[in-house]
Coordinates of C-alpha atoms and ligand atoms in Angstrom, one line a residue:
M1 CA 3.5 10.7 31.7
R2 CA 3.9 8.8 28.4
F3 CA 2.2 9.5 25.1
E4 CA 2.2 6.9 22.3
I5 CA 0.6 7.3 18.8
K6 CA -1.3 4.2 17.7
E7 CA -3.3 5.3 14.6
R8 CA -2.8 8.2 12.2
D9 CA -5.2 9.9 9.8
G10 CA -3.7 13.1 8.5
L11 CA -2.8 15.2 11.5
A12 CA -5.3 13.3 13.7
R13 CA -4.2 10.5 15.8
V14 CA -5.5 7.9 18.2
G15 CA -3.0 7.7 21.0
T16 CA -2.5 6.3 24.5
L17 CA -1.9 8.8 27.3
E18 CA -0.4 7.0 30.3
I19 CA -0.4 8.8 33.7
D20 CA 0.7 6.9 36.8
G21 CA 0.2 3.6 35.1
V22 CA -3.4 4.5 34.1
K23 CA -4.0 4.5 30.4
H24 CA -6.4 6.7 28.5
E25 CA -7.2 6.7 24.8
T26 CA -6.9 10.0 23.0
P27 CA -8.4 12.2 21.6
A28 CA -10.0 12.6 25.0
V29 CA -11.7 15.2 27.2
A30 CA -10.3 15.6 30.7
Y31 CA -13.1 16.3 33.2
A32 CA -12.7 18.5 36.2
T33 CA -12.7 16.1 39.2
T34 CA -14.7 18.7 41.2
Q35 CA -17.8 17.7 39.3
A36 CA -19.7 14.5 38.5
R37 CA -18.1 13.0 35.4
P38 CA -18.4 9.9 33.1
A39 CA -17.1 6.7 34.7
G40 CA -13.5 5.8 33.6
S41 CA -12.9 9.2 32.1
L42 CA -9.7 11.2 32.3
G43 CA -9.7 13.4 35.4
L44 CA -8.4 16.9 35.6
S45 CA -7.3 18.1 39.0
S46 CA -5.2 20.8 40.4
A47 CA -1.8 20.1 42.0
G48 CA -2.1 18.7 45.6
G49 CA -5.7 17.4 45.0
G50 CA -7.1 14.7 42.8
S51 CA -6.0 11.1 42.6
P52 CA -3.4 9.0 40.6
G53 CA -4.0 8.9 36.9
D54 CA -5.4 12.5 36.8
L55 CA -4.1 15.1 34.5
V56 CA -2.6 17.7 37.0
V57 CA -2.7 21.5 36.5
A58 CA -0.2 23.7 38.4
R59 CA -2.0 26.1 40.7
S60 CA -0.5 29.3 39.3
G61 CA 1.6 30.4 36.5
F62 CA 3.9 32.2 38.9
D63 CA 4.5 29.5 41.5
G64 CA 4.3 26.7 38.8
G65 CA 7.9 25.8 39.7
D66 CA 6.7 24.4 43.0
D67 CA 4.1 22.1 41.6
T68 CA 6.7 19.8 40.1
D69 CA 4.2 17.0 39.4
A70 CA 1.9 19.2 37.3
H71 CA 1.5 18.1 33.6
L72 CA 0.1 21.4 32.6
R73 CA 1.3 24.7 33.8
P74 CA -0.5 28.0 33.1
G75 CA 3.0 29.2 32.1
F76 CA 2.8 26.9 29.1
R77 CA -0.1 29.0 27.9
G78 CA 2.2 31.7 26.6
S79 CA 2.9 33.8 29.7
R80 CA 6.1 35.7 29.3
Y81 CA 6.8 35.3 32.9
A82 CA 6.7 31.5 33.2
P83 CA 9.2 29.0 31.8
V84 CA 8.5 26.9 28.7
G85 CA 7.6 23.3 29.1
P86 CA 10.1 20.5 29.3
E87 CA 10.6 17.9 26.5
G88 CA 7.8 15.4 26.3
A89 CA 5.2 17.5 28.1
F90 CA 2.1 18.9 26.4
H91 CA 2.1 21.5 23.7
V92 CA -0.7 23.8 25.0
L93 CA -2.5 26.1 22.5
S94 CA -2.5 29.5 24.2
D95 CA -5.4 31.9 24.4
P96 CA -8.2 29.5 23.5
A97 CA -10.9 32.1 23.7
A98 CA -9.2 34.2 21.0
L99 CA -8.6 31.2 18.8
L100 CA -12.3 30.3 18.8
L101 CA -13.1 33.8 17.5
D102 CA -10.3 34.1 15.0
S103 CA -10.1 31.3 12.4
S104 CA -6.9 32.6 10.8
A105 CA -5.1 32.7 14.2
F106 CA -6.5 29.2 14.9
A107 CA -5.1 27.8 11.7
D108 CA -1.7 29.4 12.4
A109 CA -1.7 28.0 15.9
I110 CA -2.2 24.5 14.4
E111 CA 0.7 25.0 12.1
A112 CA 2.9 25.9 15.1
A113 CA 1.6 23.0 17.1
K114 CA 2.7 20.6 14.4
G115 CA 6.2 22.0 13.8
P116 CA 9.2 19.7 14.4
E117 CA 9.7 20.7 18.0
N118 CA 6.1 19.9 18.9
L119 CA 5.0 17.2 16.5
M120 CA 5.5 14.2 18.8
R121 CA 4.0 15.8 21.9
P122 CA 0.4 15.6 22.8
V123 CA -1.5 18.8 22.0
Y124 CA -3.8 20.3 24.7
L125 CA -6.6 22.9 24.1
S126 CA -8.7 24.3 26.9
S127 CA -12.3 25.6 26.8
A128 CA -13.2 24.4 23.3
A129 CA -14.7 20.9 23.6
L130 CA -18.3 20.9 22.5
P131 CA -19.4 17.6 20.8
H132 CA -20.0 19.1 17.3
R133 CA -16.4 20.6 17.3
L134 CA -14.6 17.4 18.4
A135 CA -14.2 16.0 14.8
L136 CA -12.5 19.2 13.5
L137 CA -10.4 19.6 16.6
A138 CA -9.1 16.0 16.3
Y139 CA -8.6 16.6 12.6
C140 CA -6.2 19.4 13.6
G141 CA -4.2 17.0 15.7
I142 CA -5.5 18.1 19.1
D143 CA -5.2 15.2 21.5
V144 CA -6.6 16.4 24.9
L145 CA -9.3 18.9 25.6
D146 CA -10.9 19.9 28.9
S147 CA -14.5 19.9 30.1
V148 CA -14.8 23.7 30.7
A149 CA -17.0 24.4 27.6
I150 CA -19.3 21.4 28.5
S151 CA -19.8 22.6 32.1
M152 CA -20.5 26.2 31.0
A153 CA -22.9 25.1 28.3
S154 CA -24.8 22.9 30.9
E155 CA -25.0 25.9 33.3
N156 CA -26.5 28.0 30.5
G157 CA -29.2 25.5 29.6
M158 CA -27.6 24.3 26.4
Y159 CA -28.4 20.8 25.2
L160 CA -25.4 19.5 23.3
T161 CA -25.4 17.2 20.2
N162 CA -22.9 16.3 17.6
S163 CA -24.8 18.3 15.0
G164 CA -25.0 21.5 17.2
I165 CA -26.5 23.1 20.3
L166 CA -30.2 23.0 21.2
D167 CA -32.0 25.1 23.8
H168 CA -32.8 22.6 26.6
G169 CA -35.9 24.6 27.7
R170 CA -37.5 24.4 24.2
L171 CA -37.2 20.7 23.8
K172 CA -40.6 19.0 24.2
A173 CA -39.0 15.5 23.9
L174 CA -35.3 14.9 24.4
P175 CA -33.7 13.4 21.2
C176 CA -31.5 11.0 23.1
S177 CA -31.8 7.8 25.0
C178 CA -28.9 8.2 27.5
P179 CA -29.7 7.3 31.2
A180 CA -30.0 11.0 32.1
C181 CA -32.4 11.8 29.2
I182 CA -34.7 8.8 29.9
S183 CA -34.7 9.4 33.7
G184 CA -37.8 11.6 33.5
K185 CA -36.0 14.4 35.4
R186 CA -34.9 17.6 33.7
G187 CA -32.6 19.1 36.2
K188 CA -29.1 20.6 35.9
A189 CA -27.4 17.3 36.9
E190 CA -29.2 15.4 34.1
L191 CA -28.4 18.1 31.6
L192 CA -24.7 17.9 32.6
A193 CA -24.7 14.1 32.4
H194 CA -26.3 14.2 29.0
N195 CA -23.8 16.7 27.7
Q196 CA -20.9 14.7 28.9
T197 CA -22.4 11.5 27.3
A198 CA -22.8 13.4 24.0
A199 CA -19.1 14.4 24.1
E200 CA -18.0 10.8 25.0
D201 CA -20.2 9.3 22.2
E202 CA -18.7 11.7 19.7
L203 CA -15.2 10.9 20.8
R204 CA -15.8 7.2 20.1
H205 CA -17.1 8.2 16.7
V206 CA -14.0 10.3 16.0
R207 CA -11.6 7.6 17.1
H208 CA -13.3 5.1 14.9
A209 CA -13.2 7.5 11.9
I210 CA -9.4 8.0 12.6
A211 CA -8.8 4.2 12.7
E212 CA -10.7 3.8 9.5
G213 CA -8.9 6.7 7.8
R214 CA -12.2 8.5 7.3
L215 CA -12.1 11.5 9.6
R216 CA -12.1 14.1 6.9
E217 CA -15.6 12.9 5.7
L218 CA -16.9 13.2 9.3
V219 CA -15.4 16.7 9.6
E220 CA -17.0 17.9 6.4
A221 CA -20.3 16.8 7.8
R222 CA -19.9 18.1 11.3
V223 CA -18.6 21.6 10.4
R224 CA -22.0 22.4 9.0
A225 CA -23.2 23.0 12.6
D226 CA -21.3 26.2 12.9
P227 CA -20.0 28.7 10.2
W228 CA -16.9 29.3 12.3
L229 CA -15.9 25.6 11.9
V230 CA -16.3 25.8 8.1
Q231 CA -14.2 28.9 8.2
D232 CA -11.5 27.1 10.3
L233 CA -11.4 24.1 7.9
R234 CA -11.3 26.3 4.8
L235 CA -8.5 28.5 6.1
L236 CA -6.5 25.4 7.2
D237 CA -6.9 24.0 3.7
I238 CA -6.0 27.2 2.0
K239 CA -3.2 28.5 4.3
H240 CA -1.6 25.3 5.5
Y241 CA -1.9 22.9 2.6
P242 CA 1.8 21.9 2.8
L243 CA 1.3 20.8 6.5
L244 CA -1.9 18.8 5.7
E245 CA -0.4 17.3 2.6
M246 CA 2.7 16.1 4.4
H247 CA 0.5 14.1 6.8
A248 CA -2.1 12.8 4.2
P249 CA -1.6 9.2 3.2
V250 CA -0.8 8.3 -0.5
K251 CA -3.2 5.4 -0.2
G252 CA -6.2 6.0 2.1
A253 CA -9.8 5.0 2.5
P254 CA -12.5 5.6 -0.1
F255 CA -14.4 8.8 0.4
H256 CA -17.4 10.8 -0.7
A257 CA -16.5 14.1 -2.2
G258 CA -19.8 15.7 -1.4
S259 CA -19.1 19.2 -0.2
K260 CA -17.4 22.3 -1.5
E261 CA -14.6 21.5 1.0
S262 CA -13.9 18.2 -0.8
L263 CA -12.4 20.1 -3.7
A264 CA -9.7 21.4 -1.3
R265 CA -9.1 18.1 0.5
P266 CA -5.3 17.6 0.8
E267 CA -5.3 14.3 -1.1
V268 CA -7.3 15.9 -3.9
R269 CA -5.2 18.9 -4.2
R270 CA -2.0 16.8 -4.1
W271 CA -3.4 14.8 -7.1
R272 CA -3.6 18.0 -9.1
Q273 CA -0.3 19.3 -8.0
R274 CA 1.5 16.1 -8.7
L275 CA 0.1 16.0 -12.2
E276 CA 1.5 19.5 -12.8
A277 CA 4.8 18.7 -11.1
R278 CA 5.6 15.2 -12.2
Y279 CA 3.4 14.1 -15.1
M280 CA 4.6 13.3 -18.6
R281 CA 2.4 11.5 -21.1
P282 CA 3.6 8.2 -22.6
P283 CA 5.5 9.3 -25.8
A284 CA 3.5 7.0 -28.1
A285 CA 0.2 8.5 -26.8
R286 CA 0.0 11.4 -29.2
I287 CA -3.8 11.6 -29.8
L288 CA -5.6 13.0 -26.8
L289 CA -9.1 11.6 -26.2
L290 CA -11.0 13.4 -23.4
I291 CA -13.8 11.3 -21.9
P292 CA -16.2 11.7 -19.0
C293 CA -15.8 9.8 -15.7
S294 CA -18.0 6.9 -14.6
A295 CA -19.5 6.1 -11.2
K296 CA -17.9 2.7 -11.2
K297 CA -14.2 2.6 -10.3
P298 CA -11.7 1.9 -11.7
Y299 CA -13.3 3.6 -14.7
S300 CA -12.1 1.0 -17.1
M301 CA -14.4 -1.6 -15.4
S302 CA -17.5 0.5 -16.2
K303 CA -19.8 -0.3 -19.1
S304 CA -19.4 3.2 -20.6
H305 CA -15.6 3.0 -20.6
M306 CA -15.6 -0.5 -22.0
R307 CA -17.6 0.9 -25.0
F308 CA -15.1 3.7 -25.4
R309 CA -12.3 1.2 -25.3
D310 CA -14.0 -0.9 -28.0
A311 CA -14.1 2.1 -30.3
V312 CA -10.5 2.9 -29.6
V313 CA -9.4 -0.7 -30.3
S314 CA -11.5 -1.0 -33.5
S315 CA -10.0 2.3 -34.9
G316 CA -6.6 0.5 -35.1
A317 CA -5.0 3.5 -33.2
A318 CA -5.1 2.1 -29.7
D319 CA -1.4 2.5 -29.0
A320 CA -1.4 6.1 -30.1
V321 CA -4.5 7.2 -28.1
H322 CA -4.2 8.8 -24.7
E323 CA -7.5 8.4 -22.9
V324 CA -7.8 11.1 -20.2
I325 CA -10.9 11.2 -17.9
V326 CA -12.3 14.6 -17.0
T327 CA -13.8 14.5 -13.5
S328 CA -14.5 16.5 -10.3
P329 CA -12.9 17.0 -7.9
L330 CA -9.6 15.6 -9.3
G331 CA -9.8 17.5 -12.6
L332 CA -8.1 15.0 -14.9
V333 CA -7.1 11.3 -14.6
P334 CA -4.9 10.0 -17.4
R335 CA -6.0 6.4 -18.0
E336 CA -2.7 4.8 -16.9
L337 CA -3.1 6.5 -13.5
E338 CA -6.7 5.4 -12.9
L339 CA -5.7 2.9 -10.1
L340 CA -3.7 5.5 -8.1
Y341 CA -5.3 6.9 -5.0
P342 CA -7.8 8.6 -4.9
A343 CA -8.7 8.1 -8.6
Q344 CA -10.5 4.8 -7.8
D345 CA -11.6 5.7 -4.3
Y346 CA -14.0 8.7 -4.6
D347 CA -17.7 9.2 -5.2
I348 CA -19.4 12.4 -6.2
P349 CA -23.0 13.4 -6.4
V350 CA -23.8 13.4 -10.1
T351 CA -26.3 16.0 -11.3
G352 CA -25.0 16.7 -14.8
H353 CA -24.4 20.3 -13.7
W354 CA -21.0 21.5 -12.7
D355 CA -20.7 24.5 -10.3
R356 CA -18.4 27.4 -11.0
D357 CA -15.4 26.1 -9.0
E358 CA -15.6 22.7 -10.8
K359 CA -15.8 24.3 -14.2
K360 CA -12.8 26.6 -13.5
L361 CA -10.9 23.5 -12.3
A362 CA -11.6 21.6 -15.5
E363 CA -10.7 24.6 -17.6
E364 CA -7.4 25.1 -15.9
M365 CA -6.4 21.4 -15.9
V366 CA -7.3 20.8 -19.6
T367 CA -5.4 24.0 -20.5
W368 CA -2.4 22.7 -18.6
L369 CA -2.6 19.3 -20.2
V370 CA -2.7 20.4 -23.8
E371 CA -0.1 23.1 -23.3
S372 CA 2.4 20.9 -21.5
Q373 CA 1.9 17.5 -23.2
R374 CA 1.7 18.6 -26.8
Y375 CA -0.5 16.2 -28.7
D376 CA -0.8 15.7 -32.4
A377 CA -4.6 15.7 -32.2
V378 CA -7.3 16.4 -29.7
I379 CA -10.7 14.6 -29.6
S380 CA -13.3 15.7 -27.1
H381 CA -15.9 13.0 -26.3
L382 CA -17.5 14.5 -23.2
G383 CA -21.2 14.8 -23.9
D384 CA -22.8 17.0 -21.2
E385 CA -19.5 17.9 -19.7
R386 CA -18.1 19.4 -23.0
E387 CA -19.0 22.9 -22.1
P388 CA -16.2 24.0 -19.7
V389 CA -13.6 21.9 -21.7
N390 CA -14.3 22.7 -25.3
Q391 CA -14.1 26.4 -24.8
V392 CA -10.4 26.2 -23.8
L393 CA -9.5 23.8 -26.7
R394 CA -8.4 25.1 -30.0
D395 CA -7.9 22.6 -32.9
F396 CA -10.0 19.7 -31.8
T397 CA -12.8 17.3 -33.0
D398 CA -16.0 16.9 -30.9
T399 CA -17.3 13.4 -31.5
S400 CA -20.0 13.2 -28.8
E401 CA -23.4 14.7 -29.5
G402 CA -26.0 14.1 -26.8
N403 CA -25.1 10.8 -25.3
P404 CA -21.4 10.0 -25.6
G405 CA -22.2 6.3 -25.3
S406 CA -24.7 6.2 -28.2
R407 CA -24.1 4.2 -31.3
E408 CA -23.7 7.3 -33.5
S409 CA -21.3 8.9 -31.1
M410 CA -19.2 5.7 -31.0
K411 CA -19.1 5.6 -34.7
R412 CA -18.0 9.2 -35.0
L413 CA -15.3 8.6 -32.4
E414 CA -14.0 5.5 -34.1
E415 CA -13.9 7.3 -37.4
A416 CA -12.1 10.4 -36.0
L417 CA -9.5 8.1 -34.4
R418 CA -8.9 6.1 -37.6
Q419 CA -8.2 9.4 -39.5
H420 CA -5.4 10.3 -37.0
A421 CA -3.9 6.8 -36.8
T422 CA -0.7 6.6 -38.7
G423 CA 2.8 5.9 -37.3
G424 CA 3.4 5.3 -33.6
P425 CA 5.3 2.4 -32.0
D426 CA 4.8 -1.1 -33.3
T427 CA 4.4 -3.5 -30.4
R428 CA 1.9 -3.6 -27.6
H429 CA 4.6 -4.0 -25.0
D430 CA 6.2 -0.7 -25.9
R431 CA 3.0 1.2 -24.9
W432 CA 2.7 -1.0 -21.8
T433 CA 6.2 0.0 -20.7
E434 CA 5.5 3.6 -21.5
D435 CA 2.3 3.5 -19.4
M436 CA 4.2 1.9 -16.5
R437 CA 7.0 4.5 -16.9
S438 CA 4.3 7.2 -16.4
R439 CA 3.0 5.5 -13.3
C440 CA 6.5 5.1 -11.8
R441 CA 7.2 8.8 -12.5
F442 CA 3.9 9.8 -10.8
Q443 CA 4.6 7.6 -7.8
F444 CA 8.4 8.2 -7.3
G445 CA 9.0 11.4 -9.2
E446 CA 11.5 11.5 -12.1
P447 CA 13.8 9.0 -10.4
G448 CA 11.0 6.4 -10.7
E449 CA 11.7 6.2 -14.5
R450 CA 14.8 4.2 -13.7
L451 CA 12.6 1.2 -12.8
C452 CA 11.5 1.1 -16.5
D453 CA 14.8 1.7 -18.3
G454 CA 15.3 -1.3 -20.5
A455 CA 12.4 -3.1 -18.7
L456 CA 9.6 -5.3 -19.9
V457 CA 6.1 -5.1 -18.5
Q458 CA 4.1 -8.3 -18.4
G459 CA 1.0 -9.7 -16.7
R460 CA -2.8 -9.2 -16.8
Y461 CA -4.0 -5.7 -16.1
P462 CA -4.3 -4.5 -13.3
N463 CA -1.6 -6.8 -12.0
L464 CA 1.5 -6.0 -14.0
R465 CA 5.2 -7.0 -13.3
I466 CA 8.2 -4.9 -14.3
T467 CA 11.1 -7.2 -15.2
K468 CA 14.6 -6.6 -16.5
G469 CA 17.0 -9.4 -17.6
G470 CA 14.8 -12.0 -15.9
T471 CA 14.6 -10.2 -12.5
Q472 CA 11.5 -8.5 -11.2
L473 CA 11.9 -4.9 -10.1
G474 CA 8.3 -4.2 -9.1
M475 CA 4.7 -5.0 -9.4
L476 CA 1.6 -2.9 -9.9
T477 CA -1.4 -4.3 -7.9
G478 CA -5.0 -3.3 -8.6
D479 CA -6.3 -2.7 -5.1
R480 CA -3.3 -0.6 -3.9
G481 CA -2.9 1.1 -7.2
L482 CA 0.9 1.6 -6.5
V483 CA 4.0 -0.1 -7.7
S484 CA 5.4 -2.4 -5.0
L485 CA 9.2 -2.6 -5.1
T486 CA 11.3 -5.7 -4.9
M487 CA 14.9 -5.7 -3.6
D488 CA 16.2 -5.2 -7.1
G489 CA 13.7 -2.4 -7.6
G490 CA 15.0 -0.8 -4.4
R491 CA 18.6 -1.1 -5.8
A492 CA 17.5 0.7 -9.0
L493 CA 16.0 3.6 -7.0
A494 CA 18.4 3.9 -4.1
P495 CA 21.3 5.7 -5.9
T496 CA 19.0 8.6 -6.5
G497 CA 18.1 8.9 -2.8
A498 CA 14.4 9.3 -3.7
Y499 CA 12.0 7.6 -1.4
T500 CA 14.9 6.2 0.6
V501 CA 15.1 5.8 4.4
E502 CA 18.7 5.9 5.6
T503 CA 19.2 3.8 8.7
E504 CA 21.9 3.1 11.3
D505 CA 24.2 0.1 10.5
F506 CA 22.3 -2.9 11.7
E507 CA 20.7 -6.1 10.3
L508 CA 17.1 -5.6 9.5
K509 CA 14.9 -8.1 11.3
G510 CA 11.2 -7.7 11.0
N511 CA 9.9 -4.1 10.5
L512 CA 11.9 -0.9 10.7
F513 CA 11.2 1.2 13.8
A514 CA 11.6 4.9 14.0
V515 CA 14.4 4.6 16.5
G516 CA 16.6 3.1 13.7
V517 CA 16.0 5.8 11.2
K518 CA 18.8 8.2 10.5
K519 CA 17.3 10.4 7.8
A520 CA 14.2 9.8 5.6
A521 CA 13.8 11.4 2.2
P522 CA 11.5 14.4 2.6
E523 CA 8.9 13.3 0.0
I524 CA 7.9 10.2 1.9
R525 CA 4.3 10.0 3.0
V526 CA 2.3 7.4 4.8
G527 CA 1.6 4.5 2.4
D528 CA 4.5 5.1 0.1
D529 CA 6.7 2.3 -1.1
V530 CA 10.2 3.0 0.2
V531 CA 13.8 1.7 0.1
I532 CA 15.6 1.1 3.4
A533 CA 19.4 1.6 3.0
H534 CA 22.6 2.2 4.9
G535 CA 25.4 4.0 3.1
G536 CA 24.2 2.9 -0.4
D537 CA 23.6 -0.7 0.7
V538 CA 20.0 -1.6 0.3
R539 CA 18.7 -3.5 3.4
G540 CA 15.1 -3.8 2.6
V541 CA 11.9 -2.4 0.9
G542 CA 8.5 -1.8 2.4
V543 CA 5.6 0.6 3.0
A544 CA 6.0 3.8 5.0
R545 CA 3.8 3.9 8.2
M546 CA 4.8 7.5 9.0
C547 CA 5.7 10.6 6.9
S548 CA 9.4 11.5 6.7
A549 CA 9.1 14.3 9.3
E550 CA 7.8 11.8 11.9
M551 CA 10.4 9.1 11.0
D552 CA 13.1 11.7 11.7
L553 CA 11.6 12.8 15.0
A554 CA 9.9 9.7 16.5
E555 CA 11.7 7.5 19.0
R556 CA 9.0 4.9 19.1
G557 CA 6.6 3.2 16.6
E558 CA 6.8 1.4 13.3
A559 CA 8.4 3.6 10.6
V560 CA 8.3 1.1 7.7
R561 CA 6.4 -2.2 7.3
V562 CA 9.0 -4.3 5.6
R563 CA 8.1 -6.5 2.5
H564 CA 11.5 -7.8 1.6
A565 CA 14.8 -7.6 3.6
K566 CA 18.4 -8.6 2.7
Ligands
LIG1 ZN1 -28.9 12.1 26.6

């Protein structure tokens, strides 16, 4: 048996499970071979029966030692009397019935399944696969499930869909066009065939969402079918954020932040945590200007923000003004970070009313900003969104009344800025370098500031180059929103060890594979720009395709897609 991971989206993965030369794409349901099952599906048989390519279960936990060909042994399910599984075999979640009734235990079991000793193994869960649960189970990194729940539901007259369970007997017309549903027969065989089709259809949906990096959105929609699932997701978010964050990409797909759970999405929570852990305002930006977000992203391309910008520029204080956008679910976005994921990649339903959680978030973030960044003056230009923010501000000027984009509001804003505009650095490039320093610090942590020491920032926003003494160290690109390192940039960062992948001693040809990684810096996430080095010698720079934990553990697969090599 061989398991290879092809695509990652957080803990979820699309993989290939190869048994006896027969390949199956995961996440997959393994169907008991004693029943009719979908053509080409993964079979589940007991040792001694079945055919090549089936997933084989040992006959008993106590004589499991005899069934040497078995991929799954009941002993793996946590029996104290049976041996633990060998390296490379499945990690089996024990006691599935209890996990389905206890969300806290379920979340803990996922944490254990994704620890270093199990991370690279396929994860197996029995008795849980119903179509509406598959998105969440895949999101938790479960790779193979069995057909037990589908068979039982069919026996009990349950008609399964990806949005929940219907009573087959009460359906006047079947809401599906699969061959079994349009056959005109309503027997047990047709119900089982439909339920299996519903599961297979949903698995294709889930695999597509993983490949697109959009599984979380599908999960937030599907969990509505069952309060238990909402509970599972929320507890996972609350209790196991470090695990989810470690696997969340730093540049992912755009998403809709449309549910309460979106506020706790790992990428969203990481944004707020990184602000608090890493952020320092550009020193010249001593006048804080709080403005509302715009539907169009990046914000600076929206009409409303272009008007704010006009007022800032005409005040003559542009270099001293720090524009900070107040928004849900991110809380705050300093203007210079507006291209960083997910600041230009989210959509929210806009009603003009913030709920209690959003208000609390805005209050906390603004309080943190003014206390930690120490501005000379604060201007609030938020219109309808002023309420949660203004009440936590002390000395400040409110320049928006009614519509923050109105001519009168703009005039008031310009006037207030003009009053505060004295001093500050002289040249435009200074502020550009300071803004870039802030981005580098947010992306690479404090060591990132080295990229901007004595550097010049040039170009046309959003595509900006960082140069020093005629050599380029990095470049900010608008679509990625991150600074891409050059070899010289890599050399500036490498002495700190930050975002560095230490390799064995070999010449880098093509991309870096996990087998060549000796040790990866713990802060590396999928999508990060990283330095490849051996004993202080920079061998290349590129984009991480795995998080550091996986780079250290994996024996196969691309660890870094190389941009430049020595
Ligand atoms: Zn059907």
